[in-house]
GROMACS .gro file of C-alpha atoms in nm:
model
  189
    1UNK     CA    1   7.090   5.404  -5.582
    2UNK     CA    2   6.831   5.488  -5.349
    3UNK     CA    3   6.561   5.412  -5.585
    4UNK     CA    4   6.730   5.053  -5.681
    5UNK     CA    5   6.750   4.936  -5.296
    6UNK     CA    6   6.363   5.073  -5.257
    7UNK     CA    7   6.279   4.858  -5.593
    8UNK     CA    8   6.417   4.557  -5.430
    9UNK     CA    9   6.212   4.586  -5.123
   10UNK     CA   10   5.902   4.646  -5.279
   11UNK     CA   11   6.003   4.327  -5.479
   12UNK     CA   12   6.014   4.103  -5.207
   13UNK     CA   13   5.745   4.261  -5.001
   14UNK     CA   14   5.519   4.244  -5.294
   15UNK     CA   15   5.624   3.856  -5.331
   16UNK     CA   16   5.536   3.817  -4.968
   17UNK     CA   17   5.198   3.950  -5.041
   18UNK     CA   18   5.127   3.771  -5.331
   19UNK     CA   19   5.227   3.444  -5.154
   20UNK     CA   20   4.966   3.549  -4.857
   21UNK     CA   21   4.695   3.607  -5.134
   22UNK     CA   22   4.755   3.282  -5.267
   23UNK     CA   23   4.877   3.419  -5.599
   24UNK     CA   24   4.927   3.110  -5.804
   25UNK     CA   25   5.221   3.271  -6.011
   26UNK     CA   26   5.404   3.343  -5.708
   27UNK     CA   27   5.383   3.016  -5.519
   28UNK     CA   28   5.467   2.841  -5.818
   29UNK     CA   29   5.786   3.078  -5.861
   30UNK     CA   30   5.874   3.004  -5.506
   31UNK     CA   31   5.807   2.654  -5.532
   32UNK     CA   32   6.025   2.602  -5.856
   33UNK     CA   33   6.299   2.847  -5.779
   34UNK     CA   34   6.424   2.676  -5.468
   35UNK     CA   35   6.325   2.284  -5.501
   36UNK     CA   36   6.654   2.185  -5.667
   37UNK     CA   37   6.871   2.351  -5.378
   38UNK     CA   38   6.663   2.117  -5.124
   39UNK     CA   39   6.699   1.829  -5.383
   40UNK     CA   40   7.073   1.863  -5.363
   41UNK     CA   41   7.111   1.866  -5.015
   42UNK     CA   42   6.855   1.567  -4.943
   43UNK     CA   43   7.058   1.367  -5.198
   44UNK     CA   44   7.382   1.456  -5.067
   45UNK     CA   45   7.272   1.373  -4.714
   46UNK     CA   46   7.171   0.994  -4.784
   47UNK     CA   47   6.826   1.071  -4.925
   48UNK     CA   48   6.641   1.005  -5.259
   49UNK     CA   49   6.441   1.199  -5.487
   50UNK     CA   50   6.120   1.078  -5.367
   51UNK     CA   51   6.209   1.178  -5.019
   52UNK     CA   52   6.331   1.520  -5.172
   53UNK     CA   53   5.995   1.601  -5.308
   54UNK     CA   54   5.863   1.496  -4.970
   55UNK     CA   55   6.074   1.716  -4.745
   56UNK     CA   56   6.032   1.995  -4.990
   57UNK     CA   57   5.650   1.989  -4.992
   58UNK     CA   58   5.627   1.975  -4.603
   59UNK     CA   59   5.859   2.280  -4.588
   60UNK     CA   60   5.662   2.473  -4.876
   61UNK     CA   61   5.344   2.410  -4.683
   62UNK     CA   62   5.504   2.542  -4.377
   63UNK     CA   63   5.652   2.832  -4.509
   64UNK     CA   64   5.323   2.917  -4.714
   65UNK     CA   65   5.122   2.841  -4.373
   66UNK     CA   66   5.374   3.078  -4.157
   67UNK     CA   67   5.328   3.375  -4.406
   68UNK     CA   68   4.922   3.316  -4.407
   69UNK     CA   69   4.926   3.359  -4.025
   70UNK     CA   70   5.170   3.637  -4.030
   71UNK     CA   71   5.457   3.427  -3.847
   72UNK     CA   72   5.728   3.532  -4.098
   73UNK     CA   73   5.765   3.814  -4.316
   74UNK     CA   74   6.064   3.836  -4.518
   75UNK     CA   75   6.279   4.159  -4.446
   76UNK     CA   76   6.521   4.107  -4.772
   77UNK     CA   77   6.550   3.990  -5.107
   78UNK     CA   78   6.687   3.635  -5.028
   79UNK     CA   79   6.496   3.596  -4.668
   80UNK     CA   80   6.217   3.388  -4.850
   81UNK     CA   81   6.452   3.123  -5.019
   82UNK     CA   82   6.649   3.075  -4.689
   83UNK     CA   83   6.408   3.076  -4.472
   84UNK     CA   84   6.227   2.791  -4.714
   85UNK     CA   85   6.561   2.591  -4.761
   86UNK     CA   86   6.611   2.609  -4.376
   87UNK     CA   87   6.287   2.484  -4.272
   88UNK     CA   88   6.355   2.210  -4.546
   89UNK     CA   89   6.674   2.112  -4.383
   90UNK     CA   90   6.570   2.105  -4.049
   91UNK     CA   91   6.288   1.866  -4.159
   92UNK     CA   92   6.537   1.651  -4.314
   93UNK     CA   93   6.763   1.636  -4.010
   94UNK     CA   94   6.450   1.566  -3.804
   95UNK     CA   95   6.377   1.267  -4.052
   96UNK     CA   96   6.750   1.149  -4.036
   97UNK     CA   97   6.725   1.142  -3.637
   98UNK     CA   98   6.402   0.973  -3.614
   99UNK     CA   99   6.321   0.639  -3.472
  100UNK     CA  100   6.185   0.538  -3.824
  101UNK     CA  101   6.476   0.619  -4.000
  102UNK     CA  102   6.726   0.436  -3.757
  103UNK     CA  103   6.516   0.135  -3.771
  104UNK     CA  104   6.540   0.108  -4.165
  105UNK     CA  105   6.798  -0.118  -4.281
  106UNK     CA  106   6.896  -0.197  -4.630
  107UNK     CA  107   6.708  -0.473  -4.787
  108UNK     CA  108   7.022  -0.675  -4.845
  109UNK     CA  109   7.105  -0.679  -4.447
  110UNK     CA  110   6.734  -0.843  -4.388
  111UNK     CA  111   6.772  -1.088  -4.670
  112UNK     CA  112   7.093  -1.263  -4.471
  113UNK     CA  113   6.889  -1.283  -4.148
  114UNK     CA  114   6.575  -1.403  -4.196
  115UNK     CA  115   6.518  -1.750  -4.343
  116UNK     CA  116   6.329  -1.767  -4.704
  117UNK     CA  117   6.017  -1.882  -4.551
  118UNK     CA  118   6.001  -1.602  -4.253
  119UNK     CA  119   6.024  -1.333  -4.514
  120UNK     CA  120   5.742  -1.450  -4.719
  121UNK     CA  121   5.555  -1.475  -4.403
  122UNK     CA  122   5.637  -1.165  -4.254
  123UNK     CA  123   5.594  -0.966  -4.603
  124UNK     CA  124   5.249  -1.152  -4.648
  125UNK     CA  125   5.162  -1.011  -4.298
  126UNK     CA  126   5.255  -0.675  -4.366
  127UNK     CA  127   5.081  -0.667  -4.678
  128UNK     CA  128   4.765  -0.783  -4.548
  129UNK     CA  129   4.772  -0.496  -4.284
  130UNK     CA  130   4.831  -0.245  -4.566
  131UNK     CA  131   4.546  -0.370  -4.764
  132UNK     CA  132   4.329  -0.410  -4.447
  133UNK     CA  133   4.390  -0.033  -4.355
  134UNK     CA  134   4.416   0.097  -4.707
  135UNK     CA  135   4.023   0.010  -4.708
  136UNK     CA  136   3.981   0.283  -4.454
  137UNK     CA  137   4.093   0.557  -4.647
  138UNK     CA  138   3.882   0.804  -4.874
  139UNK     CA  139   3.786   0.724  -5.221
  140UNK     CA  140   4.003   0.977  -5.354
  141UNK     CA  141   4.331   0.865  -5.141
  142UNK     CA  142   4.282   0.522  -5.245
  143UNK     CA  143   4.269   0.622  -5.638
  144UNK     CA  144   4.555   0.844  -5.591
  145UNK     CA  145   4.737   0.591  -5.406
  146UNK     CA  146   4.629   0.309  -5.649
  147UNK     CA  147   4.761   0.536  -5.955
  148UNK     CA  148   5.053   0.621  -5.821
  149UNK     CA  149   5.201   0.290  -5.659
  150UNK     CA  150   5.004   0.011  -5.867
  151UNK     CA  151   4.956   0.188  -6.231
  152UNK     CA  152   5.290   0.367  -6.195
  153UNK     CA  153   5.110   0.687  -6.323
  154UNK     CA  154   5.347   0.988  -6.307
  155UNK     CA  155   5.230   1.288  -6.059
  156UNK     CA  156   5.108   1.484  -6.401
  157UNK     CA  157   4.874   1.240  -6.534
  158UNK     CA  158   4.731   1.196  -6.163
  159UNK     CA  159   4.698   1.580  -6.118
  160UNK     CA  160   4.512   1.583  -6.507
  161UNK     CA  161   4.281   1.293  -6.416
  162UNK     CA  162   4.146   1.496  -6.113
  163UNK     CA  163   4.201   1.839  -6.253
  164UNK     CA  164   4.478   1.935  -5.998
  165UNK     CA  165   4.809   2.149  -6.037
  166UNK     CA  166   5.142   1.878  -6.039
  167UNK     CA  167   5.193   2.053  -5.693
  168UNK     CA  168   4.831   1.962  -5.558
  169UNK     CA  169   4.844   1.623  -5.695
  170UNK     CA  170   5.211   1.561  -5.480
  171UNK     CA  171   5.075   1.719  -5.168
  172UNK     CA  172   4.731   1.515  -5.205
  173UNK     CA  173   4.922   1.183  -5.240
  174UNK     CA  174   5.151   1.273  -4.945
  175UNK     CA  175   4.842   1.351  -4.733
  176UNK     CA  176   4.677   1.035  -4.850
  177UNK     CA  177   5.030   0.814  -4.761
  178UNK     CA  178   5.077   1.008  -4.427
  179UNK     CA  179   4.697   0.908  -4.362
  180UNK     CA  180   4.749   0.553  -4.430
  181UNK     CA  181   5.042   0.562  -4.208
  182UNK     CA  182   4.840   0.724  -3.911
  183UNK     CA  183   4.580   0.457  -3.939
  184UNK     CA  184   4.846   0.179  -3.948
  185UNK     CA  185   5.004   0.315  -3.648
  186UNK     CA  186   4.696   0.354  -3.447
  187UNK     CA  187   4.603   0.003  -3.525
  188UNK     CA  188   4.924  -0.150  -3.396
  189UNK     CA  189   4.945   0.028  -3.063
   0.00000   0.00000   0.00000
């Protein structure tokens, strides 16, 4: 009985050490074994699959970083998974509380309030702004975002093109999109 308890303790210790050492198998296992829990949570709380992926990636990176820096060390078998899911829940709640989320309205609401010509003018202005700021991104970011949003390529195709893992492709797409948002935010202030 004591041997089983010891084995379990060494299992999660070994898992934490493998993550700290950037062991690809351990990272992949952690990523895949907890994603669906977070996705279900986001979907049940007014989110979509893409938002769940983004939130999960942010949480996963935060957990990885905290393990790397020694800020978190699991003390039980389920502590790592619980920690990852809790960070994802907190990030989702922050998103729901954010001004950006509260300002978003369903497209149907906006269509009834804006005359047709105003919508076209407003849409064109926004698109022009995005194009202008898009040019300020690195070549890799431009290519990743173009392949994903314009050419509708999957993350798997993009990963293959750059020689990345699927998770790296998702992370890079997310970082590029965040960079574009930052550039646009700075320019509009």
